[in-house]
Amino acid sequence: MRLRIRGLTAGWSRLPAVEGVDADVPEGSFTALVGPNGSGKSTLLKTVYRALRPRAGRLLLGEEDLLGLDPREAARRVGVLGQDQDGGFDFTAREAVALGRVPHTGPFGGLGAADRAAVAEALELTGCAVLADRPLSRLSGGERQRVLLARALAQRPRLLVLDEPTNHLDPHHQFAVLELVAGLGTTVLAALHTLDLAAGYADRVVAMRAGRVAAAGPPEEVFAPEPLRAVFGLEGTLLPDPVTGRLRLLTRPVGAPAGRGGSGTPRCGERGPRRCTGRTGRGGPGRTWRG
Amino acid sequence: MTPRIPFPLLLGALTAAVAAAVPLSIGVGAVPLPPQEVVRIVADRLSSSAPADSPEAYIVWELRGPRALQAVFVGAGLAVAGAVVQALVRNPVADPHLLGLSSGASTGAVLAMAAFGGAAAGPLVLPGAAFAGAAAAGAAVFALARAHGTAEPLRLVLVGVAVGQLLGGATSFMVLRQASGDAQQQVLFWLLGSLAGARWPLALGCAAVVTVLSAVLTARARTLDALALGAEGAAALGVRADRARAVLFGAAALLTGAVVAVAGAIGFVGLVVPNLARPLVGAGHRRVLPTAALLGALMLVAADLAARTALRPTELPIGILTAVVGVPFLVAALRGARSGVGR
C-alpha cells in the first residue's frame, strides 16, 4: 500500500535529524532510502514504524493517517525489520517469528489457527522452516536476519520497512535478502547503505542528505553523475549487469585518476539514463533461498 | 539442542511436585507427622469448620499450614517478579533486589518499627509499611529513571541500584540507632527474610495478591516478549514501551511488596528461578511465568524445610538456604546446553 510522507520533521535532540521531508513510496514498489551516515534515514524510518513521534508532518498509508492510528492498528499495517532487535533472551526462531503476531492477538496472546498459519507461511517464505526450533543464539548472522524478516512478514503488513537489512551480511546473503524481499510484491521502504544494491533492486530511490531529501526518482536519475556527486561526493558508472540485467553502480572517489582500461568502459550516466533499463524486473530467477 | 518436555506435561509435573512437597514439609518438625495424616487433618478441617480438637490438628492447621502456604506463594511471587523485572531491563541477572524494591520494603518496615515500636503496633502495621515501602521505592526508581518519556533498561538498573544502596544505608542507620537487641533482631527478619511466624490472615492476603498479579502479568506475557526486543522493537509490534514498562514495573513492585511484607527480603529466588525455567520452556513469557511460579514455590518449600531441619532445633534464616540451593542450580543451568541467556 502506498505511503506518502509530507512535511516530516523529527529527531531526538533539539536539532531535528529529519526536516521537512516529502517523499512517496508508490504502491507495490521497492523504494530505497539512501544517504550518507547521519543523513536521517533511520530517523525517518522510525517515525514510520512509530518508534519515534515526529514533531511535524503527516504519514499517509493509503488514505489513512498512520500517526493517528492506535499503535496496534499501525503495527498490523507496517512490518519492520529493524537494527539490533533480536532481544536479550534466547527465543527460538519460531518464537521470534510468532512475536510478529503480537499486534493481531488478544490480551492473553494465544495464537489462533490464522496466527499459526501466518507464522508457518513466513517461516516457509524465508526458508526458515528448518530453523524453527533452533535458538537465535545458534543461528548465523544471515539466518538470524532471515528470521527477523520472517517476523516482519508474520505481521502480514501492507508496508514492509527495512532498516539496513543487509548490514553485517556477506555478499551472498545480501543478495539473498533483497531477492526475497523484491519477490514478495509487498510495498517496501528500505534504508540501504550499499548504493549498488539500491540501484539493482529499487524501483525508486530517495536520497537524503543532512535531514532533507536531496534527490528522488528512479535509480537511473538519482544515481546520475550530478546527484551522485552532490549527495554522496562520489563519481559513478551505472551499467546493466551482463548476466541478470539488473542495474549496477560502480562508484569511485571524485577525481580518481583513470588507470588501465579506465576510459574504454561506456559510462551509462553520461549517455543518458534510458540506456540502462534492460533489467529483468523484480523477482528475477533467484527467488529461492540457498542458505 | 535437547528436546523439551511438552509444556502441559511439565506444568502438570511441577504442580504435582508442589502438591506433594507441601504435606511432606508440614509433616516435618519437632512432632513428626506422616503426609497422609497431614492430608487427613487438612481435609477434615476444610470439610467441617470445627476448630482444631487435637494437638496434631493444631500443629498442622495453626502453625505449619500457614507457613507452608506462605512458602508456596512467596516463592511463586518472587520468581514471577524476577522474570518480569528481567524482561523489563532485558537482562537475566536482574531481580527485584537489584532494582531497589526489596530495600524499599525493608526501609518501610524499619521506619514503621522506629515510629510505632515494633510488634506493639499491631500485626498489620509492619507488613503494611513494607508493602508501601516497596511500592514507593518502585515509583521512585521508575520516576528517576525516566528520560524522554520512557525508562530505558540500563537507566532503570543504574537508578535501581543507586536507590537500593541509599535505602540500604538508611536502613542500616536506623538499625544502629535502635537501642534494644530485640528491635535489631526484628530488623534482621526484614533483611534476611523468614517464614517463621506465618499466620493465616497475612498468608492468605499474600496468596491472593500473588495469584491476582501473577495472572495479570501472565496475561501480558506477549507484551513482555515484545519489550525484550527493546523500545523500538516493541514499537514495531504495536506495543508502547513507555506505558507497558510503567504498568509492568508497577505490577512487579506490588508483587515484591506483597511478598516481602510477609516474609522479608528473601534473596536469590527472583534471580535464579527464571533462569532455571528458561532452559526448560524457552524464552517466551507465556511459558516462563507459570513455570517460574511453580519452580519458585517448589524451591521455597524445599528451602524452608532445609532451614528448619538442617541445624535442628535452631532454625536458619531461609535466605541463606535459598542461596545455597540456588547457586549450584544456576551454575548447572548456565553451563548446560541451552541456558536461554545471552548468546
mmCIF file with all atom_site columns, N, CA, C and O in Angstrom, chain B residues 100-109 111 126-140 167 253 257:
data_model
loop_
_atom_site.group_PDB
_atom_site.id
_atom_site.type_symbol
_atom_site.label_atom_id
_atom_site.label_alt_id
_atom_site.label_comp_id
_atom_site.label_asym_id
_atom_site.label_entity_id
_atom_site.label_seq_id
_atom_site.pdbx_PDB_ins_code
_atom_site.Cartn_x
_atom_site.Cartn_y
_atom_site.Cartn_z
_atom_site.occupancy
_atom_site.B_iso_or_equiv
_atom_site.pdbx_formal_charge
_atom_site.auth_seq_id
_atom_site.auth_comp_id
_atom_site.auth_asym_id
_atom_site.auth_atom_id
_atom_site.pdbx_PDB_model_num
ATOM 1   N N  . GLY B 1 100 ? 16.013 -2.266 43.748 1.00 0.00 ? 100 GLY B N  1
ATOM 2   C CA . GLY B 1 100 ? 15.725 -1.479 44.940 1.00 0.00 ? 100 GLY B CA 1
ATOM 3   C C  . GLY B 1 100 ? 14.366 -1.736 45.563 1.00 0.00 ? 100 GLY B C  1
ATOM 4   O O  . GLY B 1 100 ? 13.992 -1.073 46.527 1.00 0.00 ? 100 GLY B O  1
ATOM 5   N N  . LEU B 1 101 ? 13.619 -2.698 45.018 1.00 0.00 ? 101 LEU B N  1
ATOM 6   C CA . LEU B 1 101 ? 12.252 -2.903 45.506 1.00 0.00 ? 101 LEU B CA 1
ATOM 7   C C  . LEU B 1 101 ? 12.241 -3.493 46.913 1.00 0.00 ? 101 LEU B C  1
ATOM 8   O O  . LEU B 1 101 ? 11.512 -3.021 47.794 1.00 0.00 ? 101 LEU B O  1
ATOM 9   N N  . SER B 1 102 ? 13.087 -4.526 47.145 1.00 0.00 ? 102 SER B N  1
ATOM 10  C CA . SER B 1 102 ? 13.101 -5.129 48.478 1.00 0.00 ? 102 SER B CA 1
ATOM 11  C C  . SER B 1 102 ? 13.680 -4.177 49.510 1.00 0.00 ? 102 SER B C  1
ATOM 12  O O  . SER B 1 102 ? 13.240 -4.158 50.655 1.00 0.00 ? 102 SER B O  1
ATOM 13  N N  . SER B 1 103 ? 14.674 -3.385 49.077 1.00 0.00 ? 103 SER B N  1
ATOM 14  C CA . SER B 1 103 ? 15.245 -2.411 50.010 1.00 0.00 ? 103 SER B CA 1
ATOM 15  C C  . SER B 1 103 ? 14.173 -1.442 50.475 1.00 0.00 ? 103 SER B C  1
ATOM 16  O O  . SER B 1 103 ? 14.127 -1.061 51.643 1.00 0.00 ? 103 SER B O  1
ATOM 17  N N  . GLY B 1 104 ? 13.293 -1.072 49.549 1.00 0.00 ? 104 GLY B N  1
ATOM 18  C CA . GLY B 1 104 ? 12.195 -0.171 49.908 1.00 0.00 ? 104 GLY B CA 1
ATOM 19  C C  . GLY B 1 104 ? 11.304 -0.802 50.968 1.00 0.00 ? 104 GLY B C  1
ATOM 20  O O  . GLY B 1 104 ? 10.894 -0.135 51.930 1.00 0.00 ? 104 GLY B O  1
ATOM 21  N N  . ALA B 1 105 ? 11.037 -2.105 50.793 1.00 0.00 ? 105 ALA B N  1
ATOM 22  C CA . ALA B 1 105 ? 10.189 -2.795 51.764 1.00 0.00 ? 105 ALA B CA 1
ATOM 23  C C  . ALA B 1 105 ? 10.852 -2.812 53.137 1.00 0.00 ? 105 ALA B C  1
ATOM 24  O O  . ALA B 1 105 ? 10.220 -2.515 54.152 1.00 0.00 ? 105 ALA B O  1
ATOM 25  N N  . SER B 1 106 ? 12.165 -3.147 53.173 1.00 0.00 ? 106 SER B N  1
ATOM 26  C CA . SER B 1 106 ? 12.872 -3.184 54.460 1.00 0.00 ? 106 SER B CA 1
ATOM 27  C C  . SER B 1 106 ? 12.855 -1.818 55.121 1.00 0.00 ? 106 SER B C  1
ATOM 28  O O  . SER B 1 106 ? 12.594 -1.693 56.317 1.00 0.00 ? 106 SER B O  1
ATOM 29  N N  . THR B 1 107 ? 13.134 -0.794 54.322 1.00 0.00 ? 107 THR B N  1
ATOM 30  C CA . THR B 1 107 ? 13.161 0.554  54.881 1.00 0.00 ? 107 THR B CA 1
ATOM 31  C C  . THR B 1 107 ? 11.798 0.929  55.440 1.00 0.00 ? 107 THR B C  1
ATOM 32  O O  . THR B 1 107 ? 11.701 1.500  56.537 1.00 0.00 ? 107 THR B O  1
ATOM 33  N N  . GLY B 1 108 ? 10.752 0.582  54.709 1.00 0.00 ? 108 GLY B N  1
ATOM 34  C CA . GLY B 1 108 ? 9.400  0.880  55.185 1.00 0.00 ? 108 GLY B CA 1
ATOM 35  C C  . GLY B 1 108 ? 9.130  0.215  56.520 1.00 0.00 ? 108 GLY B C  1
ATOM 36  O O  . GLY B 1 108 ? 8.627  0.840  57.471 1.00 0.00 ? 108 GLY B O  1
ATOM 37  N N  . ALA B 1 109 ? 9.505  -1.069 56.619 1.00 0.00 ? 109 ALA B N  1
ATOM 38  C CA . ALA B 1 109 ? 9.250  -1.814 57.859 1.00 0.00 ? 109 ALA B CA 1
ATOM 39  C C  . ALA B 1 109 ? 10.051 -1.224 59.019 1.00 0.00 ? 109 ALA B C  1
ATOM 40  O O  . ALA B 1 109 ? 9.520  -1.037 60.116 1.00 0.00 ? 109 ALA B O  1
ATOM 41  N N  . LEU B 1 111 ? 11.295 1.772  59.311 1.00 0.00 ? 111 LEU B N  1
ATOM 42  C CA . LEU B 1 111 ? 10.746 3.089  59.653 1.00 0.00 ? 111 LEU B CA 1
ATOM 43  C C  . LEU B 1 111 ? 9.535  2.942  60.565 1.00 0.00 ? 111 LEU B C  1
ATOM 44  O O  . LEU B 1 111 ? 9.410  3.641  61.582 1.00 0.00 ? 111 LEU B O  1
ATOM 45  N N  . LEU B 1 126 ? 3.524  -3.383 60.332 1.00 0.00 ? 126 LEU B N  1
ATOM 46  C CA . LEU B 1 126 ? 4.812  -3.615 59.676 1.00 0.00 ? 126 LEU B CA 1
ATOM 47  C C  . LEU B 1 126 ? 4.662  -4.154 58.251 1.00 0.00 ? 126 LEU B C  1
ATOM 48  O O  . LEU B 1 126 ? 5.277  -3.620 57.319 1.00 0.00 ? 126 LEU B O  1
ATOM 49  N N  . PRO B 1 127 ? 3.843  -5.186 58.036 1.00 0.00 ? 127 PRO B N  1
ATOM 50  C CA . PRO B 1 127 ? 3.643  -5.629 56.645 1.00 0.00 ? 127 PRO B CA 1
ATOM 51  C C  . PRO B 1 127 ? 3.102  -4.503 55.765 1.00 0.00 ? 127 PRO B C  1
ATOM 52  O O  . PRO B 1 127 ? 3.531  -4.352 54.619 1.00 0.00 ? 127 PRO B O  1
ATOM 53  N N  . GLY B 1 128 ? 2.191  -3.725 56.318 1.00 0.00 ? 128 GLY B N  1
ATOM 54  C CA . GLY B 1 128 ? 1.636  -2.613 55.539 1.00 0.00 ? 128 GLY B CA 1
ATOM 55  C C  . GLY B 1 128 ? 2.717  -1.628 55.161 1.00 0.00 ? 128 GLY B C  1
ATOM 56  O O  . GLY B 1 128 ? 2.804  -1.169 54.016 1.00 0.00 ? 128 GLY B O  1
ATOM 57  N N  . ALA B 1 129 ? 3.593  -1.320 56.139 1.00 0.00 ? 129 ALA B N  1
ATOM 58  C CA . ALA B 1 129 ? 4.675  -0.369 55.876 1.00 0.00 ? 129 ALA B CA 1
ATOM 59  C C  . ALA B 1 129 ? 5.658  -0.938 54.852 1.00 0.00 ? 129 ALA B C  1
ATOM 60  O O  . ALA B 1 129 ? 6.154  -0.213 53.983 1.00 0.00 ? 129 ALA B O  1
ATOM 61  N N  . ALA B 1 130 ? 5.922  -2.249 54.947 1.00 0.00 ? 130 ALA B N  1
ATOM 62  C CA . ALA B 1 130 ? 6.844  -2.868 53.997 1.00 0.00 ? 130 ALA B CA 1
ATOM 63  C C  . ALA B 1 130 ? 6.271  -2.823 52.579 1.00 0.00 ? 130 ALA B C  1
ATOM 64  O O  . ALA B 1 130 ? 6.972  -2.503 51.610 1.00 0.00 ? 130 ALA B O  1
ATOM 65  N N  . PHE B 1 131 ? 4.993  -3.132 52.468 1.00 0.00 ? 131 PHE B N  1
ATOM 66  C CA . PHE B 1 131 ? 4.323  -3.095 51.171 1.00 0.00 ? 131 PHE B CA 1
ATOM 67  C C  . PHE B 1 131 ? 4.380  -1.684 50.595 1.00 0.00 ? 131 PHE B C  1
ATOM 68  O O  . PHE B 1 131 ? 4.761  -1.475 49.427 1.00 0.00 ? 131 PHE B O  1
ATOM 69  N N  . ALA B 1 132 ? 4.060  -0.701 51.434 1.00 0.00 ? 132 ALA B N  1
ATOM 70  C CA . ALA B 1 132 ? 4.096  0.687  50.986 1.00 0.00 ? 132 ALA B CA 1
ATOM 71  C C  . ALA B 1 132 ? 5.513  1.087  50.597 1.00 0.00 ? 132 ALA B C  1
ATOM 72  O O  . ALA B 1 132 ? 5.727  1.803  49.606 1.00 0.00 ? 132 ALA B O  1
ATOM 73  N N  . GLY B 1 133 ? 6.496  0.594  51.361 1.00 0.00 ? 133 GLY B N  1
ATOM 74  C CA . GLY B 1 133 ? 7.889  0.916  51.064 1.00 0.00 ? 133 GLY B CA 1
ATOM 75  C C  . GLY B 1 133 ? 8.317  0.398  49.709 1.00 0.00 ? 133 GLY B C  1
ATOM 76  O O  . GLY B 1 133 ? 8.981  1.101  48.935 1.00 0.00 ? 133 GLY B O  1
ATOM 77  N N  . ALA B 1 134 ? 7.916  -0.846 49.385 1.00 0.00 ? 134 ALA B N  1
ATOM 78  C CA . ALA B 1 134 ? 8.270  -1.419 48.081 1.00 0.00 ? 134 ALA B CA 1
ATOM 79  C C  . ALA B 1 134 ? 7.612  -0.628 46.952 1.00 0.00 ? 134 ALA B C  1
ATOM 80  O O  . ALA B 1 134 ? 8.244  -0.319 45.930 1.00 0.00 ? 134 ALA B O  1
ATOM 81  N N  . ALA B 1 135 ? 6.335  -0.295 47.158 1.00 0.00 ? 135 ALA B N  1
ATOM 82  C CA . ALA B 1 135 ? 5.621  0.453  46.123 1.00 0.00 ? 135 ALA B CA 1
ATOM 83  C C  . ALA B 1 135 ? 6.260  1.830  45.921 1.00 0.00 ? 135 ALA B C  1
ATOM 84  O O  . ALA B 1 135 ? 6.454  2.288  44.785 1.00 0.00 ? 135 ALA B O  1
ATOM 85  N N  . ALA B 1 136 ? 6.615  2.483  47.056 1.00 0.00 ? 136 ALA B N  1
ATOM 86  C CA . ALA B 1 136 ? 7.211  3.806  46.953 1.00 0.00 ? 136 ALA B CA 1
ATOM 87  C C  . ALA B 1 136 ? 8.580  3.746  46.276 1.00 0.00 ? 136 ALA B C  1
ATOM 88  O O  . ALA B 1 136 ? 8.917  4.587  45.429 1.00 0.00 ? 136 ALA B O  1
ATOM 89  N N  . ALA B 1 137 ? 9.381  2.718  46.656 1.00 0.00 ? 137 ALA B N  1
ATOM 90  C CA . ALA B 1 137 ? 10.701 2.578  46.022 1.00 0.00 ? 137 ALA B CA 1
ATOM 91  C C  . ALA B 1 137 ? 10.538 2.344  44.526 1.00 0.00 ? 137 ALA B C  1
ATOM 92  O O  . ALA B 1 137 ? 11.269 2.925  43.702 1.00 0.00 ? 137 ALA B O  1
ATOM 93  N N  . GLY B 1 138 ? 9.563  1.508  44.153 1.00 0.00 ? 138 GLY B N  1
ATOM 94  C CA . GLY B 1 138 ? 9.314  1.250  42.740 1.00 0.00 ? 138 GLY B CA 1
ATOM 95  C C  . GLY B 1 138 ? 8.963  2.522  41.993 1.00 0.00 ? 138 GLY B C  1
ATOM 96  O O  . GLY B 1 138 ? 9.501  2.805  40.914 1.00 0.00 ? 138 GLY B O  1
ATOM 97  N N  . ALA B 1 139 ? 8.063  3.308  42.591 1.00 0.00 ? 139 ALA B N  1
ATOM 98  C CA . ALA B 1 139 ? 7.647  4.550  41.943 1.00 0.00 ? 139 ALA B CA 1
ATOM 99  C C  . ALA B 1 139 ? 8.825  5.504  41.812 1.00 0.00 ? 139 ALA B C  1
ATOM 100 O O  . ALA B 1 139 ? 9.020  6.148  40.773 1.00 0.00 ? 139 ALA B O  1
ATOM 101 N N  . ALA B 1 140 ? 9.656  5.580  42.880 1.00 0.00 ? 140 ALA B N  1
ATOM 102 C CA . ALA B 1 140 ? 10.803 6.490  42.853 1.00 0.00 ? 140 ALA B CA 1
ATOM 103 C C  . ALA B 1 140 ? 11.807 6.067  41.784 1.00 0.00 ? 140 ALA B C  1
ATOM 104 O O  . ALA B 1 140 ? 12.282 6.893  40.999 1.00 0.00 ? 140 ALA B O  1
ATOM 105 N N  . LEU B 1 167 ? 18.661 3.324  50.205 1.00 0.00 ? 167 LEU B N  1
ATOM 106 C CA . LEU B 1 167 ? 17.703 2.801  51.176 1.00 0.00 ? 167 LEU B CA 1
ATOM 107 C C  . LEU B 1 167 ? 18.385 1.828  52.133 1.00 0.00 ? 167 LEU B C  1
ATOM 108 O O  . LEU B 1 167 ? 18.070 1.808  53.331 1.00 0.00 ? 167 LEU B O  1
ATOM 109 N N  . ALA B 1 253 ? 6.537  -4.331 41.287 1.00 0.00 ? 253 ALA B N  1
ATOM 110 C CA . ALA B 1 253 ? 6.815  -3.691 42.574 1.00 0.00 ? 253 ALA B CA 1
ATOM 111 C C  . ALA B 1 253 ? 5.768  -4.113 43.603 1.00 0.00 ? 253 ALA B C  1
ATOM 112 O O  . ALA B 1 253 ? 6.101  -4.425 44.754 1.00 0.00 ? 253 ALA B O  1
ATOM 113 N N  . GLY B 1 257 ? 6.338  -6.222 46.917 1.00 0.00 ? 257 GLY B N  1
ATOM 114 C CA . GLY B 1 257 ? 5.883  -5.664 48.187 1.00 0.00 ? 257 GLY B CA 1
ATOM 115 C C  . GLY B 1 257 ? 5.044  -6.664 48.967 1.00 0.00 ? 257 GLY B C  1
ATOM 116 O O  . GLY B 1 257 ? 5.240  -6.862 50.170 1.00 0.00 ? 257 GLY B O  1
#
